XYZ file of C-alpha atoms in Angstrom:
536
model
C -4.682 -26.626 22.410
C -1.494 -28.492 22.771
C -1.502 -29.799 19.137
C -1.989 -26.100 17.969
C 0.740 -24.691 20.268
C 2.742 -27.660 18.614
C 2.066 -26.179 15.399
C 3.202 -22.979 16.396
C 6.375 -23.774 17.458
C 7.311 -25.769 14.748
C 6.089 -23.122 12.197
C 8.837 -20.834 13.586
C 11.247 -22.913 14.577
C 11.107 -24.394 10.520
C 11.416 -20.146 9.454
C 14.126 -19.555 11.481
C 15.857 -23.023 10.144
C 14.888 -21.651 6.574
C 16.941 -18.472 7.370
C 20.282 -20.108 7.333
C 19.766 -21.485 3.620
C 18.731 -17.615 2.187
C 21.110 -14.506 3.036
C 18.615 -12.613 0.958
C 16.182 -12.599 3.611
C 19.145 -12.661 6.337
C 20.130 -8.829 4.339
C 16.617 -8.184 4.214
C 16.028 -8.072 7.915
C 19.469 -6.698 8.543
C 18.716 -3.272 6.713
C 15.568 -3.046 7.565
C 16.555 -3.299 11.648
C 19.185 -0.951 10.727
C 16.938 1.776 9.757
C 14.392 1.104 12.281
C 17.627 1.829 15.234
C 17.893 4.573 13.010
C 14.386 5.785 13.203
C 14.959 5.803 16.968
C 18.340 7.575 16.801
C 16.625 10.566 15.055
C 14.079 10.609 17.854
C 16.327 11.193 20.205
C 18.060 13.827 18.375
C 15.174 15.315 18.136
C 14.432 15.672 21.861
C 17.863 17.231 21.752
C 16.627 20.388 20.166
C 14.923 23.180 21.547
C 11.620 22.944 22.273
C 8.957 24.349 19.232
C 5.076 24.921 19.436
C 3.763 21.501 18.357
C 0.726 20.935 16.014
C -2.861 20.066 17.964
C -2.854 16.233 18.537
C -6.484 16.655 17.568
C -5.123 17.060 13.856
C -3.055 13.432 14.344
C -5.952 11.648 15.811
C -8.735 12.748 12.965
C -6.065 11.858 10.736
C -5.841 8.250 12.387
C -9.328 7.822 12.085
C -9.913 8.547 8.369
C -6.975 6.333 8.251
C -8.625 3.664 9.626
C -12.156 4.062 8.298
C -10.484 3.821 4.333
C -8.934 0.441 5.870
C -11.740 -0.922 7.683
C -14.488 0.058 5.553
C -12.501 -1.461 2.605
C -11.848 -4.886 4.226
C -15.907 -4.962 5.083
C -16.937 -4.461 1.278
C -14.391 -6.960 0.395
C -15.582 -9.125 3.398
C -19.053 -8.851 1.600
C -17.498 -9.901 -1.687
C -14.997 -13.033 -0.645
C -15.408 -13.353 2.725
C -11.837 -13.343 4.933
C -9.763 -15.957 6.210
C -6.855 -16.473 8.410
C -5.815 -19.745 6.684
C -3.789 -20.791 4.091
C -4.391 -23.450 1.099
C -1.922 -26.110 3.760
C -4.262 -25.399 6.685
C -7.414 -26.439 4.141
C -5.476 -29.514 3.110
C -4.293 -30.290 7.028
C -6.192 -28.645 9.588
C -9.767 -28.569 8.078
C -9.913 -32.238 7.769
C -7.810 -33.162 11.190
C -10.222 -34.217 14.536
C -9.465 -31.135 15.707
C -11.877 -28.722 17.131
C -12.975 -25.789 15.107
C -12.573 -23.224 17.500
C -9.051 -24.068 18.704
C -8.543 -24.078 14.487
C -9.895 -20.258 14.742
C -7.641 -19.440 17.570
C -5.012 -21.087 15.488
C -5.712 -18.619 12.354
C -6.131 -16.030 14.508
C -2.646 -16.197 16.253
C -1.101 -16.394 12.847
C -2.683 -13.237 11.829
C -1.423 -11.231 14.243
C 2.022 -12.379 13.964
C 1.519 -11.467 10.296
C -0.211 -8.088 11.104
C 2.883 -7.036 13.796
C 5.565 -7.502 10.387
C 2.770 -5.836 8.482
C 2.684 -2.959 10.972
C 6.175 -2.175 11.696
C 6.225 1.148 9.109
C 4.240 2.968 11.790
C 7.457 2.283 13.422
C 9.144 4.658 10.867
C 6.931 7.197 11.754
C 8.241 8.350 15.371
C 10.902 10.832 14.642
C 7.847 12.656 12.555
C 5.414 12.695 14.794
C 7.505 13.217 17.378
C 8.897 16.088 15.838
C 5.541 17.546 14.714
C 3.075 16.438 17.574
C 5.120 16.420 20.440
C 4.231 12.462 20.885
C 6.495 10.057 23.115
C 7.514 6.402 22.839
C 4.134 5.399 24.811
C 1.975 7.521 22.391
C 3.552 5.382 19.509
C 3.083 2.257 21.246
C -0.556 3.556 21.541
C -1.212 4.329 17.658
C 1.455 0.539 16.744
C -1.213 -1.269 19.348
C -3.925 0.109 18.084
C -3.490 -0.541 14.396
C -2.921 -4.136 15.379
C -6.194 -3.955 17.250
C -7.813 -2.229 13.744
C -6.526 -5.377 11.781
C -7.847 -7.889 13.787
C -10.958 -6.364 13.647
C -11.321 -5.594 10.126
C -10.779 -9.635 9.855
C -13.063 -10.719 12.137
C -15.643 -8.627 10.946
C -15.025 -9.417 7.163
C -15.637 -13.115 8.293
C -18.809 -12.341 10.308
C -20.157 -10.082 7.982
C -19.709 -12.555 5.019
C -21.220 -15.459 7.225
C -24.253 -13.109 8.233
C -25.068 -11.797 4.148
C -23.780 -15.386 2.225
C -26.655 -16.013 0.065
C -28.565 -13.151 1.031
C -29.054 -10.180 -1.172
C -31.017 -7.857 0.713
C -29.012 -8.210 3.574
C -25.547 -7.311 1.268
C -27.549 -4.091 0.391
C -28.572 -2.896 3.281
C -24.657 -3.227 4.720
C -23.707 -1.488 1.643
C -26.507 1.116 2.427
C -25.305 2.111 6.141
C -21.833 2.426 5.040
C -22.447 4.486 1.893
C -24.725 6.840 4.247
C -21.631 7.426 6.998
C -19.307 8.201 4.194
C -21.730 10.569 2.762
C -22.909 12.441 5.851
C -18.994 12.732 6.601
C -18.641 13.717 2.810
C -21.010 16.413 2.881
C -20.517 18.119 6.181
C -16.984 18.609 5.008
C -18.198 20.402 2.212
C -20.622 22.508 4.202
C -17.744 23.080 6.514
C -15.775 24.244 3.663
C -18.225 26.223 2.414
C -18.813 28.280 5.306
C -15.395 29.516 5.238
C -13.772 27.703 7.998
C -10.073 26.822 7.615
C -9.462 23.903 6.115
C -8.009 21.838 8.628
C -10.998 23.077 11.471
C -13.356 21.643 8.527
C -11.904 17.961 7.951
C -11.415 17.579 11.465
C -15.269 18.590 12.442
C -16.235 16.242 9.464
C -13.969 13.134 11.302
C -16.120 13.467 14.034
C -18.812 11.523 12.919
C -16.677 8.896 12.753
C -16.101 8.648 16.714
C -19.410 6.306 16.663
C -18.066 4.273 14.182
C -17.661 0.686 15.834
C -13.974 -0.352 16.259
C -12.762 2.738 14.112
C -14.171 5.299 16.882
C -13.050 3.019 20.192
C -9.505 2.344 18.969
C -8.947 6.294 17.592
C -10.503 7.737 21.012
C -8.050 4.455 23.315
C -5.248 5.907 21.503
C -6.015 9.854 22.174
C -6.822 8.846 25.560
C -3.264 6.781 26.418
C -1.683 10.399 24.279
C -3.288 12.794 26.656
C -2.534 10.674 29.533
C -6.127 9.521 30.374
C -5.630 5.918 31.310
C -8.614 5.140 32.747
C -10.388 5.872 29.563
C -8.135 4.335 27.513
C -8.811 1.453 29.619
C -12.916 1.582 28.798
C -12.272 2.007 24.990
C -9.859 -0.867 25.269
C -12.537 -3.354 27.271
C -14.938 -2.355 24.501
C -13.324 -3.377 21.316
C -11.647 -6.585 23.386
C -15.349 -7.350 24.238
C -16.993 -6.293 20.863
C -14.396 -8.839 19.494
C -14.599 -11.815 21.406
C -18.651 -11.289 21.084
C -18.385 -11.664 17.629
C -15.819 -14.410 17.565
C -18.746 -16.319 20.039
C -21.100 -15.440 17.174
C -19.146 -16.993 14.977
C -18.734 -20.452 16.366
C -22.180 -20.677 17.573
C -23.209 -20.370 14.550
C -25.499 -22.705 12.247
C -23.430 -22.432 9.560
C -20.022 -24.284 9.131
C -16.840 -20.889 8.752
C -14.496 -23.793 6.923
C -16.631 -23.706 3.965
C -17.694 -19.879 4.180
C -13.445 -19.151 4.636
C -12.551 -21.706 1.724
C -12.992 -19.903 -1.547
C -11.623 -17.061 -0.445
C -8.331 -19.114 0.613
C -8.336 -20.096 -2.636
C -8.278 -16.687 -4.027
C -5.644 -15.157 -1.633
C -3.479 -18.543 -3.023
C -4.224 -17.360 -5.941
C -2.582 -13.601 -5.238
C 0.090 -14.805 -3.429
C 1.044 -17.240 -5.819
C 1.065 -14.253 -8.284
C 2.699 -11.942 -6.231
C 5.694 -14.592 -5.588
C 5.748 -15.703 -9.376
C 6.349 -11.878 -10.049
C 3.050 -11.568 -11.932
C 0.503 -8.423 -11.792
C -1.816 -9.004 -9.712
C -4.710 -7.528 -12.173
C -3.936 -10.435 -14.022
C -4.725 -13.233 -10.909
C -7.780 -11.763 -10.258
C -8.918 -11.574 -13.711
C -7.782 -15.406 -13.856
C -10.506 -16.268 -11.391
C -13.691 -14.339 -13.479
C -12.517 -15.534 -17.001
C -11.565 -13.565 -19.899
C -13.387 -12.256 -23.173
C -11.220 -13.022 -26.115
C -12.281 -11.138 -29.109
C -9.502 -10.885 -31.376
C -6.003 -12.794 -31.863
C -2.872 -11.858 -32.634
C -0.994 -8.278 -32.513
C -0.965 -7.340 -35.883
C 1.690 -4.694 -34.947
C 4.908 -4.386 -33.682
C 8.640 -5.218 -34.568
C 11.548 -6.338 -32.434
C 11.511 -5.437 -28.839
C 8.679 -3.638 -29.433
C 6.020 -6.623 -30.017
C 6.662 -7.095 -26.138
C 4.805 -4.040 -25.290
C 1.562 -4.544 -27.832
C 1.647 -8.190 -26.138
C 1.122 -6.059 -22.571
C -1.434 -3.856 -24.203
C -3.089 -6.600 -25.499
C -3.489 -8.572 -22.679
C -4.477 -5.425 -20.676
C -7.398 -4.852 -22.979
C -8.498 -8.758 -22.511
C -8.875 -8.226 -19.193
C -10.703 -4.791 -19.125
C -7.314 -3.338 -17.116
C -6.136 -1.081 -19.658
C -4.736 2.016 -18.782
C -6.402 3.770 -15.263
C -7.227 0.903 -12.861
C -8.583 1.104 -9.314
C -5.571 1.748 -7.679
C -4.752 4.692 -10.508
C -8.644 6.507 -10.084
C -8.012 6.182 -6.187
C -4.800 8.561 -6.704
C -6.477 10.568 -8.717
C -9.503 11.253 -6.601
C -7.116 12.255 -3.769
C -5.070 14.301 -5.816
C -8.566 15.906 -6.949
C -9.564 16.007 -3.373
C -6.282 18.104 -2.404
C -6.005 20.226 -4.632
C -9.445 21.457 -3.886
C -8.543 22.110 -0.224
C -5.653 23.178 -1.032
C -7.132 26.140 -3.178
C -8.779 27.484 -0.493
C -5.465 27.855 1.662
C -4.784 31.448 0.393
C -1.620 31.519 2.443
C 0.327 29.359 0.163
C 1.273 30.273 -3.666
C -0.133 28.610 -6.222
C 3.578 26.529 -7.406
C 3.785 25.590 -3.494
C -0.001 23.703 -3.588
C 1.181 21.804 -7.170
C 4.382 21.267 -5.130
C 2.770 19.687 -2.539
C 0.197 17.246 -4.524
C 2.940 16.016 -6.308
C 5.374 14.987 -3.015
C 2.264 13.327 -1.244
C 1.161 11.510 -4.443
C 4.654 10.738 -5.119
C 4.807 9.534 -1.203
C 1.463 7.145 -2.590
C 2.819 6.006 -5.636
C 5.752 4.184 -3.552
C 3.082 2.861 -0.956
C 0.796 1.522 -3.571
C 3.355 0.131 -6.068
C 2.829 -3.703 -7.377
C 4.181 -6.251 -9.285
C 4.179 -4.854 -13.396
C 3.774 -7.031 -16.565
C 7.394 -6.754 -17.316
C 8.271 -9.151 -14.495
C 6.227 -12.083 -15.573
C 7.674 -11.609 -19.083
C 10.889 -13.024 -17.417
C 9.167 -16.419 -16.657
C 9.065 -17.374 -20.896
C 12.026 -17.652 -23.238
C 10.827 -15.255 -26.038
C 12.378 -12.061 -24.710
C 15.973 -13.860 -24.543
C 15.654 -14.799 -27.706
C 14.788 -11.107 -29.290
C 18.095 -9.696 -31.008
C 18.090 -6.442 -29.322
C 19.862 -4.950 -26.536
C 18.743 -5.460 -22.719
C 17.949 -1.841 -22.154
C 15.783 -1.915 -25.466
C 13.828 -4.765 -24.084
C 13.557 -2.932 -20.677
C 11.912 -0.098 -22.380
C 9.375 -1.643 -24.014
C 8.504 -3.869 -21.284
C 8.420 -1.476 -19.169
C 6.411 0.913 -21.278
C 2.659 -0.139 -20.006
C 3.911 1.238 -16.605
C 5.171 4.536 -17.900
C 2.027 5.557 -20.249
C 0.010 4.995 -17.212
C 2.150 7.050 -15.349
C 1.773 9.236 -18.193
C -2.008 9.065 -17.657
C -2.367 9.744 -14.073
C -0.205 12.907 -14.234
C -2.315 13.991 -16.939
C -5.443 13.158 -14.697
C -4.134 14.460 -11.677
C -1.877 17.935 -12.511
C -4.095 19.298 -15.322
C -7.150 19.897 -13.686
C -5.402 21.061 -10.219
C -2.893 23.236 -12.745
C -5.827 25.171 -14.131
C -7.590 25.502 -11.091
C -4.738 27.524 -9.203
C -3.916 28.978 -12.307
C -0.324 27.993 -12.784
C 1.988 28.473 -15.732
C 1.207 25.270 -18.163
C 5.451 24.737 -18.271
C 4.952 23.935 -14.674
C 2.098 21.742 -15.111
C 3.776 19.428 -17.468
C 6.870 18.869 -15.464
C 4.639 17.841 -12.608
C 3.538 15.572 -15.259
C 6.959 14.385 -16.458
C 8.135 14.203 -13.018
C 5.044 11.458 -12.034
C 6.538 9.109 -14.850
C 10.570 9.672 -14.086
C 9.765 8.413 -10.344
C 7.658 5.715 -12.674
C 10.945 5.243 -14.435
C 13.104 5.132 -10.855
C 10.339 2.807 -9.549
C 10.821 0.452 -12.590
C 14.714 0.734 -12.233
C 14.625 -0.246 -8.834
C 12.363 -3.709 -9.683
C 14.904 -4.559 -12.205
C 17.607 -4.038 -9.613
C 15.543 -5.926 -7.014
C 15.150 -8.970 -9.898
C 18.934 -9.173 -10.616
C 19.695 -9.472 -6.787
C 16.789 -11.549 -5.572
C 15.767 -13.368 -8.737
C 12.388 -14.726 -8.369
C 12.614 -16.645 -4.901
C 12.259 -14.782 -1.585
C 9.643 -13.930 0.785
C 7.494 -11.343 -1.288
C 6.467 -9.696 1.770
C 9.894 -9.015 3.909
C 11.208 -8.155 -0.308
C 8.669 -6.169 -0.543
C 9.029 -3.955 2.897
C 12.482 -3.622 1.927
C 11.698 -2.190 -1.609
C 9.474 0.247 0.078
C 12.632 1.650 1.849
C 14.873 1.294 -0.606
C 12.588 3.414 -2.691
C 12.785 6.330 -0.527
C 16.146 5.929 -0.213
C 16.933 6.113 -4.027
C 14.297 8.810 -4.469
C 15.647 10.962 -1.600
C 18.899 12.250 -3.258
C 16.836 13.642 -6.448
C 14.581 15.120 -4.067
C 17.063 16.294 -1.611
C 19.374 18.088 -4.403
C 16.317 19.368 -6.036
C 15.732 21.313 -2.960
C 18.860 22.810 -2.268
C 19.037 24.084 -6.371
C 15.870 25.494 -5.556
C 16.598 27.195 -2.405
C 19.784 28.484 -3.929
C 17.792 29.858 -7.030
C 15.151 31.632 -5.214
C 16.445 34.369 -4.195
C 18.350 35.154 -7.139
C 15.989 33.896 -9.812
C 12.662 34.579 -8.360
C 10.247 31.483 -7.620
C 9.016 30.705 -10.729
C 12.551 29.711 -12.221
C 13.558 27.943 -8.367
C 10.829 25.523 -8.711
C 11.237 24.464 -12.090
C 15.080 24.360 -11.439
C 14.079 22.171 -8.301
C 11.600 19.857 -10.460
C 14.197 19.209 -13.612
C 17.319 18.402 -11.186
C 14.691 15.690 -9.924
C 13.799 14.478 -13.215
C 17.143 14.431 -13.963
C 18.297 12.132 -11.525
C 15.232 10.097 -11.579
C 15.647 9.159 -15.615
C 20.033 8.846 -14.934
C 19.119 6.299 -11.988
C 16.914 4.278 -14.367
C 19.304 4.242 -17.511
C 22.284 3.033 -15.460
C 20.265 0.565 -13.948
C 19.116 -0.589 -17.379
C 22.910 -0.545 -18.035
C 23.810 -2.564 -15.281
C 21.124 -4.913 -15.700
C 21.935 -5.439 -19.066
C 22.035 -9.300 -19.136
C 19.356 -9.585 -16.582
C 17.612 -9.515 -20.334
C 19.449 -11.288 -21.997
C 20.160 -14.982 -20.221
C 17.152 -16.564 -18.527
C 19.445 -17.945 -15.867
C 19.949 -14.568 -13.810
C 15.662 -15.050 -13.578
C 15.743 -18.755 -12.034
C 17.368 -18.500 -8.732
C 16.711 -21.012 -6.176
């Protein structure tokens, strides 16, 4: 072990060494400490007030665990597709072929992985002036739910490894995984809808549906650990926690007695998550590095439309149709099936109006569309000399490059606000600024990546850049948000609440499509001389 532990400490001692030659990442680290001493600053301030009826920690905790069912049931179907790995393309090249023994080369992975998960897992972090203020919870309980995501991640990669060793090369056995899961998600599924439709509230209903997954393996031990350590029941928190420890290191056994060899089961996908990364740090979609590795069908050539700036965006479209991503992708349906999925609930809540329930949809899926942002088309065009050389304007060129993004934008507000809109029964004026209001924060979104490109360039750590886009990104979309509010409020009770909201919805559409044109201004030459793009 003393030639991993080696390893190890050279590994960090090299990052911290690498620190000193990029004040990028120095700033990067800065803010984001900053607002996590802020995050705890609030909390306090919070426990300053007076004292409010909090919401059942029951709610929290069957939140949690559909939380970490999506996650872990996702990393198992892609664990039956690719496999997982702990290991990099350098640890193939190094490790795999060094006399070293394979299980200290696990541990070695594994280590890794949880440093990697901790960085990952520090926006729960964010969380504890919210749930502090809602659920009542202390620093412990958030230790509890940091801890046990952690523990969830872990898991989901150790399983994803197993599970891919145990169905390699094995159909039936892929099916009949496939088969369990589909059945949990379905019982859950439909005794949410037989909740519903008995006329229970809405809440009561999801969270009698969540139960079934208490005997999920991993997802049910870590949920009921962390209500245990909340409600101050050590000793079972203990019991869950000896569980999943032992459930883990019982597969990890399994998985270096094994007959068959995890370095060749863990290479390919290796390969592939070189692959994304690659992508991700070469400011490329990542639609396109998957659709790399399964080939394309070329059917026709050239764009046989298009002039000036505008050939850039037909280039996008026509690449998007190449590789079968055009227009809704996975990511996009995924919004729009929880959008779906809320707005039905949300029509049963007869306490709320009908604006309020659009209102909502539109914050949480906005709240989503930050979370689930990626790297566009736009970014990659960057990399090639043709866009420098168009004779147009940089904010021109910024349109049209940008212009996939927005029309499926367009798309998913379409998707998601027109069905909900005539469901409720809501003016149609209001329905299509919910619509216009999904592609300005498209537009704010965009204006923020070029902002990020001018300062950053296209070196950096594209997962500490990428944390700190997530926070500038609420912290640009907060004073569109914030103002919208008050113009509401103010309007309400002179107006009436038809006129408030759609006051409150323009001032943020507003801002979001201002913040995106000076940023175009700003960024001006960031399209115009390919030396802004080549940073070291």
């Amino acid at each position: 072990m003393n030639v991993i532990g080696y390893l190890l400490k050279k590994q960090l001692k090299n990052y911290f060494v690498s620190l000193k030659k990029n004040p990028a990442k120095i700033a990067a680290y800065v803010f984001i400490i900053f607002f996590l001493g802020l995050t705890f600053v609030l909390s306090l301030l919070d426990k300053e007030e007076a004292p409010k009826k909090m919401r059942d920690i029951n709610e929290l905790l069957g939140i949690a665990a559909g939380f970490f069912m999506f996650i872990f049931s996702i990393s198992l179907y892609s664990g039956l597709e690719r496999g997982a790995s702990f290991f990099k393309m350098s640890d193939v090249n190094l490790l795999f072929t060094a006399p070293i023994s394979s299980k200290k080369v696990l541990m070695y992975g594994i280590i890794k992985q949880m440093g990697l998960n901790l960085f990952i897992s520090i926006f729960i972090l964010y969380q504890i002036p919210t749930l502090n203020r809602i659920y009542g919870i202390n620093g412990i309980g958030c230790l509890a739910i940091f801890i046990g995501y952690l523990t969830l991640l872990i898991a989901c990669q150790v399983c994803s490894m197993a599970l891919y060793m145990f169905s390699n090369g094995n159909p039936k056995r892929k099916r009949r995984v496939k088969i369990v899961f589909n059945s949990v998600l379905a019982a859950a599924g439909a005794l949410l809808i037989y909740q519903v439709a008995q006329g229970e509230d809405l809440i009561g209903a999801a969270l009698h549906a969540l139960r079934i997954l208490d005997y999920v393996p991993f997802v049910g031990w870590i949920k009921d650990a962390i209500g245990a350590v909340i409600q101050g029941e050590i000793h079972t928190a203990i019991i869950y926690s000896l569980v999943t420890a032992a459930a883990l290191a019982a597969i990890l056994l399994s998985i270096l007695k094994s007959n068959a060899d995890y370095y060749e089961d863990v290479l390919t996908t290796t390969e592939y998550m070189d692959e994304v990364t690659s992508a991700m740090q070469k400011g490329k979609p990542l639609l396109d590095s998957q659709t790399k590795l399964k080939g394309e069908k070329v059917k026709s050539f050239g764009l046989k439309r298009g002039r000036g700036a505008s050939t850039i965006f037909y280039k996008q479209m026509l690449e998007a149709g190449r590789s079968g991503k055009i227009g809704i992708n996975v990511s996009s349906a995924m919004q729009v099936v929880i959008a779906l999925g809320i707005g039905f609930f949300l029509n049963k809540a007869k306490e709320l109006d009908d604006y309020t329930k659009l209102l909502i949809i539109l914050g949480i899926m906005t709240y989503m569309q930050i979370l689930m942002s990626q790297a566009e088309r736009w970014t990659a065009e960057l990399k090639y000399h043709y866009i420098y050389l168009l004779p147009q304007p940089g904010v021109i060129k910024m349109f049209f490059a940008s212009l996939e993004g927005l029309i499926k934008a367009a798309l998913e507000g379409c998707f998601m606000f027109l069905p909900i809109g005539v469901l409720v029964g809501v003016n149609p004026l209001f329905i299509l600024l919910c619509i216009l209001a999904r592609i300005s924060f498209q537009m704010l979104f965009t204006g923020l990546s070029v902002l990020f490109q001018r300062m950053f360039g296209s070196s950096g750590n594209a997962g500490l850049l990428m944390m700190l886009y997530l926070l500038l990104a609420f912290v640009f979309a907060a004073p569109g948000i914030i103002t919208g509010v008050i113009i509401g409020a103010v309007m309400y009770s002179g107006s009436g609440a038809f006129l408030s909201y759609i006051a409150a919805i323009g001032t943020g559409i507003a801002y979001n499509i201002i913040f995106a044109f000076v940023v175009g201004l700003f960024s001006n030459q960031l399209f115009m001389q390919m030396e802004l793009n080549t940073k070291a």
